[in-house]
């Protein structure tokens, strides 16, 4: 079980600024993600957490370092690293069902298997009633569920999520967080989730990689050991002894970074 | 205004409050009643020279007479034919080229500097050379209409394609789409509604160039009929031509609006 699916090794990203000069967004970042686990990248703005995720996705080039998936270096985007964005990404001209089938279709999965898998994952995110609906009729949270189902149905080895619930209202957000626990349990998918929401990080993470800002570096890797495995209800996690201690600790780290 | 929402003063003009259906209808018909009312009044009271401004009744009678007795129908058909052929040719070039420019900066880098220079050249300035190149047949007219819209259409479509949201493209790529799947199965369907809107706007421009082409260099078509009428001081026929062009333009516009609703039903369902 304790096998590293993904290795991020000494990755750096330097942007050249339009007016000349350079900006180091990510500086020598290394961490690993165990197969089947949920890894949360947490940090203040300017910590390069989205940039790191985009480099894992292959959407952003690296200045230095390597990203290894099953010990194979990644170059460019690929279906084994599916990504869910904060902004809506539904294909508006397709029904929910066709949206979820899209990845499988372009990868040559036969039609009947496609349909069956789409139905399964749409069911998993609780949208079975809306399988033939256009996404434009759905609320923000429901569209995000479509995006998650679409990526999962494509059976990636790792699911990358860039502040996936940042645009949602508070109630929908925690429903989605609990849904992700269900999804992780049901599918066994490895996930990397970027967030700046401390509560979300502690609730979801098997491991938190805390990043410092300007430039983005790994400040500390935190394993929320107080959790006895994955709990489905957020209030149960918050009620655990050790929760508030960890939350306080991370808040302090956030504050220190903010004052830099 | 009887059903003005409570808590707001019933006023004829409110900043950005939509008008009721009734007020909308009254306004739309009202402005046309006013227009024709002033026209009729001016004619019957002798404010205007009837040779220069014939009364509306006479103009509409002339429209009917033109169709019934002077084979105006074939002029109209020729004009429509010219518009449709030239526009179809322009779209056949502009849609693939514009999408390619919007999708691939490498293509844009080649085409954009070329196209943007041509955009500032008024198409009618090509009329003399087009006549010398292509003689007096249909070709110079079609070429003028084509030149009149192609550069704008390409630029508009390229801009719209560039505006396809990054998340859609990147989602496709992380689902395993290669470049061609991304362009043809994601960018193209995403931009299609806006391409149709660009076509709708540019079709109006084609009608403008049609009239120029037919007035300057044609013996057939609506514009040519109007120029013939001018020679004999038949102002009623000139106005009839203007009204028919307006009606045709509106008919095409309504057609496009209908097509847009039919092709893109998912846009209607937006909340």
XYZ file of C-alpha atoms in Angstrom:
531
model
C 0.000 0.000 0.000
C 2.702 2.472 0.929
C 3.889 2.901 -2.603
C 4.671 6.307 -4.053
C 2.637 6.846 -7.192
C 3.925 10.315 -7.803
C 7.301 11.839 -7.036
C 7.924 15.546 -7.328
C 11.697 16.024 -7.325
C 13.475 19.358 -6.869
C 10.963 21.168 -9.048
C 11.449 24.885 -9.675
C 9.584 27.397 -11.772
C 11.046 30.748 -12.739
C 8.896 33.177 -14.698
C 10.594 35.857 -16.735
C 8.765 39.112 -16.188
C 7.579 41.182 -19.134
C 9.590 44.211 -17.968
C 12.725 42.133 -17.566
C 13.946 40.312 -14.512
C 12.788 37.003 -13.139
C 10.373 35.759 -10.537
C 10.909 32.471 -8.766
C 7.421 31.125 -8.124
C 8.422 27.625 -7.056
C 11.816 26.898 -5.548
C 13.221 23.392 -5.228
C 10.014 21.646 -4.184
C 10.042 17.915 -3.497
C 7.362 15.649 -2.101
C 5.738 12.319 -2.859
C 2.158 11.164 -3.134
C 1.265 7.689 -2.014
C -1.024 5.592 -4.210
C -4.649 5.902 -3.145
C -4.024 8.837 -0.822
C -5.311 12.388 -0.736
C -2.501 14.923 -0.719
C -3.424 18.547 -0.064
C -1.202 21.419 -1.167
C -1.882 24.199 1.307
C -0.384 27.620 1.514
C -1.006 31.351 1.307
C -1.351 33.084 -2.052
C 2.005 33.372 -3.742
C 3.153 29.969 -2.531
C 3.056 28.544 -6.033
C 0.654 25.739 -5.131
C -1.391 26.059 -8.333
C 1.785 26.298 -10.386
C 3.040 23.052 -8.829
C -0.261 21.353 -9.640
C -0.167 22.631 -13.206
C 3.370 21.301 -13.584
C 2.182 17.884 -12.390
C -0.645 18.125 -14.933
C 1.879 18.962 -17.644
C 0.105 22.240 -18.433
C 3.041 24.302 -17.203
C 6.682 23.740 -18.071
C 9.269 23.225 -15.328
C 12.393 25.323 -15.084
C 14.130 22.575 -13.158
C 13.421 19.224 -11.593
C 11.304 16.258 -12.527
C 7.823 14.883 -11.950
C 7.654 11.101 -11.969
C 4.494 9.066 -12.268
C 5.206 5.390 -11.561
C 8.872 6.334 -11.936
C 8.289 7.571 -15.493
C 9.012 11.265 -16.062
C 6.016 13.213 -17.328
C 6.186 15.512 -20.315
C 3.038 17.415 -21.211
C -0.589 16.729 -20.269
C -2.085 13.246 -20.373
C -5.221 11.342 -19.441
C -3.526 9.596 -16.501
C -3.420 13.002 -14.751
C -6.963 14.379 -14.978
C -7.574 17.889 -13.721
C -10.560 19.725 -12.250
C -10.407 23.529 -12.270
C -11.942 26.152 -10.040
C -13.699 27.868 -12.946
C -16.525 26.075 -14.731
C -15.269 23.803 -17.427
C -18.401 22.046 -18.629
C -18.793 21.590 -22.349
C -22.056 23.521 -22.637
C -23.082 21.977 -25.967
C -23.211 18.466 -24.506
C -25.575 16.935 -21.993
C -24.201 15.961 -18.584
C -23.954 12.358 -19.782
C -22.022 13.300 -22.939
C -19.731 15.534 -20.890
C -18.814 12.608 -18.677
C -18.389 10.325 -21.698
C -16.111 12.777 -23.515
C -12.778 11.609 -22.099
C -13.646 7.969 -22.677
C -14.845 8.733 -26.196
C -11.623 10.396 -27.294
C -9.693 7.513 -25.743
C -11.619 4.930 -27.746
C -13.775 3.312 -25.061
C -16.695 1.489 -26.776
C -20.069 3.257 -26.591
C -21.923 0.866 -24.288
C -19.070 0.714 -21.798
C -18.834 4.489 -21.939
C -22.479 4.896 -21.121
C -22.304 2.418 -18.258
C -19.259 4.068 -16.708
C -20.755 7.540 -17.149
C -23.915 6.390 -15.379
C -21.881 4.937 -12.523
C -19.859 8.093 -11.902
C -22.786 10.447 -12.403
C -24.564 8.344 -9.797
C -21.549 8.589 -7.514
C -21.714 12.399 -7.555
C -25.503 12.301 -7.138
C -26.586 13.675 -10.515
C -28.396 10.654 -12.030
C -31.551 12.705 -12.532
C -29.671 15.215 -14.665
C -27.860 12.884 -17.051
C -29.662 14.281 -20.102
C -29.649 17.914 -18.952
C -27.429 20.634 -20.400
C -24.848 21.878 -17.842
C -25.984 25.485 -18.281
C -29.142 24.563 -16.383
C -27.206 23.360 -13.345
C -25.967 25.267 -10.323
C -22.279 25.914 -9.707
C -21.897 23.010 -7.296
C -23.643 20.609 -9.669
C -21.435 21.669 -12.565
C -18.394 21.021 -10.431
C -19.759 17.539 -9.751
C -20.043 17.015 -13.500
C -16.392 18.023 -13.892
C -15.361 15.593 -11.143
C -17.412 12.742 -12.617
C -16.029 13.484 -16.084
C -12.460 13.259 -14.863
C -13.019 10.186 -12.681
C -14.855 8.280 -15.409
C -11.761 8.675 -17.556
C -9.935 6.612 -14.905
C -6.889 8.776 -14.294
C -4.144 7.486 -12.032
C -4.250 10.731 -10.144
C -6.986 13.363 -9.867
C -5.651 16.918 -9.705
C -7.937 19.596 -8.285
C -7.098 23.298 -8.287
C -9.187 25.023 -5.595
C -12.157 23.057 -6.893
C -14.664 24.417 -4.397
C -13.340 27.964 -4.120
C -16.169 29.462 -6.148
C -18.938 27.672 -4.237
C -20.981 28.928 -1.306
C -20.116 27.631 2.147
C -22.873 25.010 2.400
C -22.228 23.555 -1.046
C -18.525 23.566 -0.312
C -18.725 21.237 2.652
C -21.163 18.976 0.869
C -18.610 18.706 -1.911
C -15.812 18.032 0.558
C -17.771 15.157 2.048
C -18.556 13.942 -1.444
C -14.831 13.801 -2.176
C -14.320 11.492 0.809
C -17.055 9.224 -0.571
C -15.499 9.353 -4.027
C -12.027 8.580 -2.702
C -13.384 5.608 -0.746
C -15.478 4.306 -3.650
C -12.921 4.734 -6.425
C -9.610 4.495 -4.616
C -8.340 7.338 -6.775
C -5.190 9.174 -5.753
C -5.799 12.901 -5.424
C -3.833 16.106 -5.148
C -5.989 19.006 -4.013
C -4.831 22.622 -3.938
C -6.561 24.867 -1.416
C -6.022 27.793 0.916
C -8.894 26.676 3.138
C -7.390 25.209 6.323
C -10.552 23.386 7.400
C -10.860 21.799 3.973
C -7.226 20.745 4.038
C -7.449 19.064 7.450
C -10.746 17.368 6.641
C -9.655 15.910 3.313
C -5.945 15.291 3.639
C -4.075 12.099 4.336
C -1.067 14.361 3.996
C -0.760 18.143 3.892
C 2.166 19.729 2.084
C 2.394 23.234 3.531
C 4.087 25.736 1.242
C 5.711 29.016 2.167
C 5.329 32.016 -0.076
C 7.647 34.096 -2.264
C 9.130 31.834 -3.393
C 7.065 28.682 -2.973
C 8.964 26.133 -0.882
C 7.866 23.149 1.158
C 7.777 24.457 4.703
C 6.450 21.365 6.369
C 4.745 18.096 5.567
C 1.924 17.473 7.991
C 0.149 14.173 8.526
C -3.081 14.694 10.467
C -2.442 11.669 12.675
C -5.344 12.493 14.982
C -7.763 11.198 12.319
C -8.575 7.497 12.613
C -8.701 7.017 8.830
C -11.181 8.863 6.659
C -14.340 10.167 8.262
C -17.323 11.036 6.132
C -18.871 13.738 8.298
C -17.058 16.986 8.673
C -18.446 17.711 12.132
C -17.025 14.404 13.376
C -13.563 15.458 12.269
C -13.877 18.873 13.858
C -14.982 17.229 17.120
C -11.901 14.988 17.293
C -9.262 15.810 19.906
C -6.265 17.195 18.091
C -8.272 18.947 15.401
C -8.227 22.428 16.838
C -4.599 22.085 17.848
C -3.617 21.344 14.258
C -5.853 24.084 12.926
C -4.208 26.577 15.297
C -0.777 25.458 14.244
C -1.546 25.869 10.561
C -3.186 29.236 11.137
C -0.025 30.417 12.838
C 2.050 29.205 9.911
C -0.269 31.017 7.510
C 0.044 34.212 9.539
C 3.837 34.025 9.580
C 3.875 33.623 5.810
C 1.485 36.507 5.392
C 3.776 38.817 7.368
C 6.815 38.029 5.278
C -47.280 49.762 -15.739
C -50.346 48.549 -13.913
C -48.276 45.604 -12.719
C -45.327 47.668 -11.528
C -43.695 45.886 -8.609
C -44.671 47.167 -5.204
C -42.122 49.319 -3.525
C -41.103 51.075 -6.681
C -42.583 54.239 -8.023
C -44.415 53.529 -11.262
C -42.438 55.524 -13.782
C -42.292 55.457 -17.537
C -38.510 55.488 -17.506
C -36.543 53.462 -14.961
C -32.822 52.899 -15.054
C -32.318 49.365 -16.363
C -35.737 48.035 -15.386
C -37.044 45.959 -18.326
C -40.226 47.234 -19.982
C -43.377 45.142 -19.904
C -44.430 43.275 -23.030
C -47.266 45.717 -23.526
C -45.059 48.774 -23.234
C -42.609 47.124 -25.630
C -45.263 46.506 -28.281
C -46.720 49.986 -27.946
C -43.261 51.495 -28.271
C -42.311 49.425 -31.306
C -45.495 50.116 -33.232
C -45.648 53.693 -31.997
C -42.373 54.736 -33.550
C -43.442 53.336 -36.942
C -46.856 54.976 -36.729
C -45.098 58.234 -35.994
C -42.737 57.783 -38.925
C -45.460 57.035 -41.462
C -47.751 59.629 -39.851
C -45.234 62.421 -40.408
C -44.604 61.164 -43.933
C -48.312 61.083 -44.817
C -48.883 64.457 -43.202
C -45.953 66.038 -45.010
C -47.177 64.678 -48.345
C -50.851 65.560 -47.975
C -50.203 69.059 -46.611
C -47.791 69.774 -49.441
C -44.756 70.388 -47.185
C -42.597 68.394 -49.571
C -42.283 68.206 -53.334
C -44.220 65.049 -54.340
C -41.716 64.373 -57.110
C -38.889 64.116 -54.578
C -40.868 62.597 -51.712
C -43.869 60.611 -52.955
C -46.501 59.641 -50.344
C -46.132 56.214 -48.686
C -49.257 54.842 -50.360
C -47.772 55.488 -53.757
C -44.491 53.848 -52.786
C -46.230 50.658 -51.661
C -48.367 50.645 -54.795
C -45.147 50.972 -56.760
C -43.634 47.956 -54.989
C -46.607 45.855 -56.063
C -46.528 47.276 -59.602
C -42.788 46.626 -59.894
C -43.236 42.994 -59.001
C -46.365 42.491 -61.083
C -45.465 44.373 -64.250
C -41.763 45.114 -64.445
C -40.225 41.789 -63.441
C -38.704 43.281 -60.293
C -38.729 39.748 -58.898
C -35.818 38.718 -61.108
C -33.808 41.776 -59.975
C -34.468 40.798 -56.373
C -33.477 37.176 -57.077
C -30.237 38.264 -58.734
C -29.387 40.469 -55.759
C -30.109 37.684 -53.272
C -28.080 35.270 -55.393
C -25.091 37.628 -55.392
C -25.278 38.135 -51.637
C -25.570 34.439 -50.865
C -22.842 33.230 -53.223
C -20.333 35.876 -52.172
C -21.158 35.398 -48.496
C -20.914 31.613 -48.721
C -17.496 31.941 -50.354
C -16.369 34.405 -47.676
C -17.535 32.066 -44.892
C -15.906 29.060 -46.532
C -12.573 30.870 -46.287
C -13.086 32.835 -43.074
C -14.365 30.089 -40.763
C -11.477 27.622 -41.157
C -8.902 30.412 -41.347
C -10.283 32.333 -38.359
C -10.530 29.215 -36.188
C -7.017 28.180 -37.172
C -5.722 31.649 -36.281
C -7.505 31.602 -32.957
C -6.289 28.114 -32.117
C -2.686 28.292 -33.297
C -0.668 31.439 -32.544
C 1.832 30.236 -35.144
C -0.802 30.616 -37.862
C -2.015 33.894 -36.403
C 1.528 35.260 -36.499
C 1.559 34.789 -40.267
C -1.976 35.798 -41.213
C -2.811 38.599 -38.756
C -0.256 41.164 -39.998
C -1.519 40.567 -43.524
C -5.231 40.673 -42.781
C -5.132 43.696 -40.498
C -3.566 45.808 -43.242
C -6.275 44.872 -45.729
C -9.010 45.663 -43.266
C -8.278 49.375 -43.519
C -8.670 49.437 -47.286
C -12.249 50.338 -48.259
C -13.494 47.568 -50.528
C -15.109 50.003 -53.019
C -11.642 51.336 -53.828
C -11.103 48.020 -55.609
C -14.032 48.539 -57.992
C -12.045 50.070 -60.881
C -9.397 47.377 -60.823
C -11.959 44.605 -60.342
C -13.805 45.846 -63.418
C -10.577 45.793 -65.402
C -9.656 42.341 -64.184
C -12.999 40.630 -64.405
C -14.985 42.609 -66.971
C -18.658 43.258 -66.455
C -20.057 39.844 -65.558
C -20.948 38.545 -62.102
C -17.321 38.060 -61.064
C -16.401 41.671 -60.178
C -19.590 42.053 -58.118
C -19.013 38.833 -56.217
C -15.371 39.806 -55.743
C -16.358 43.164 -54.243
C -18.794 41.605 -51.794
C -16.213 38.979 -50.886
C -13.477 41.561 -50.322
C -15.879 43.742 -48.389
C -16.414 41.184 -45.600
C -13.687 38.580 -45.679
C -11.105 40.464 -43.624
C -13.586 41.524 -40.955
C -15.074 38.050 -40.783
C -11.673 36.397 -40.392
C -10.674 38.813 -37.634
C -13.953 38.430 -35.743
C -13.859 34.633 -35.878
C -10.195 34.563 -34.831
C -10.989 36.834 -31.868
C -13.940 34.700 -30.788
C -11.868 31.533 -31.068
C -9.155 33.110 -28.939
C -11.794 33.823 -26.301
C -12.696 30.153 -25.833
C -12.044 29.637 -22.142
C -8.692 28.214 -21.202
C -10.300 25.782 -18.754
C -12.168 24.030 -21.576
C -8.973 23.531 -23.567
C -6.932 22.405 -20.585
C -9.693 20.078 -19.402
C -9.689 18.419 -22.813
C -5.920 18.058 -22.734
C -5.860 16.468 -19.281
C -8.590 14.086 -20.468
C -6.169 12.925 -23.148
C -7.131 15.052 -26.149
C -4.457 15.721 -28.759
C -4.273 19.017 -30.648
C -6.804 18.025 -33.306
C -9.361 16.685 -30.871
C -8.943 19.878 -28.839
C -9.519 22.103 -31.861
C -12.292 20.169 -33.585
C -14.196 18.702 -30.650
C -13.787 21.441 -28.043
C -12.761 24.812 -29.469
C -14.874 24.628 -32.620
C -18.168 23.678 -30.926
C -17.451 26.205 -28.177
C -16.994 29.055 -30.643
C -19.720 28.061 -33.108
C -22.500 30.200 -31.575
C -20.266 33.264 -31.792
C -19.274 32.424 -35.351
C -22.945 32.464 -36.282
C -23.341 35.862 -34.596
C -20.328 37.196 -36.509
C -21.873 35.887 -39.731
C -25.135 37.602 -38.902
C -23.386 40.938 -38.379
C -21.315 40.613 -41.526
C -24.242 39.641 -43.731
C -25.621 43.136 -43.166
C -22.330 44.519 -44.496
C -22.610 42.324 -47.606
C -25.948 43.954 -48.403
C -24.271 47.361 -48.183
C -21.623 46.386 -50.699
C -24.218 44.759 -52.920
C -26.010 48.038 -53.413
C -22.729 49.825 -54.090
C -21.750 47.192 -56.643
C -25.119 47.297 -58.382
C -25.297 51.089 -58.471
C -21.784 51.494 -59.833
C -21.417 48.609 -62.196
C -24.519 46.627 -62.985
C -27.575 46.535 -65.206
C -29.381 43.988 -63.071
C -30.334 43.747 -59.440
C -32.129 46.012 -56.989
C -29.424 48.693 -57.006
C -29.380 48.883 -60.815
C -33.162 49.252 -60.867
C -32.826 52.193 -58.474
C -30.231 53.867 -60.671
C -32.486 53.432 -63.730
C -35.358 54.971 -61.791
C -33.200 57.973 -60.907
C -32.741 58.774 -64.566
C -36.507 59.138 -65.007
C -37.110 60.889 -61.652
C -39.040 57.843 -60.406
C -38.458 58.536 -56.737
C -41.225 56.115 -55.800
C -39.233 53.288 -57.392
C -36.043 54.326 -55.591
C -37.860 54.325 -52.257
C -39.492 51.011 -53.173
C -36.004 49.587 -53.739
C -34.816 50.866 -50.370
C -37.812 49.333 -48.599
C -37.350 45.979 -50.327
C -33.641 45.906 -49.394
C -34.563 46.731 -45.802
C -37.196 43.997 -45.734
C -34.787 41.433 -47.190
C -32.104 42.396 -44.688
C -34.554 41.967 -41.834
C -35.768 38.632 -43.196
C -32.200 37.307 -43.273
C -31.587 38.624 -39.787
C -34.688 36.887 -38.460
C -33.545 33.738 -40.261
C -30.192 33.878 -38.517
C -31.819 34.443 -35.138
C -34.027 31.400 -35.753
C -31.043 29.312 -36.840
C -29.165 30.339 -33.707
C -32.030 29.182 -31.497
C -32.365 25.904 -33.375
C -28.665 25.048 -33.513
C -27.780 26.061 -29.967
C -30.725 25.171 -27.749
C -28.442 24.919 -24.717
C -27.887 28.677 -24.799
C -31.614 29.301 -24.402
C -31.653 27.299 -21.211
C -29.201 29.536 -19.404
C -30.574 30.568 -16.090
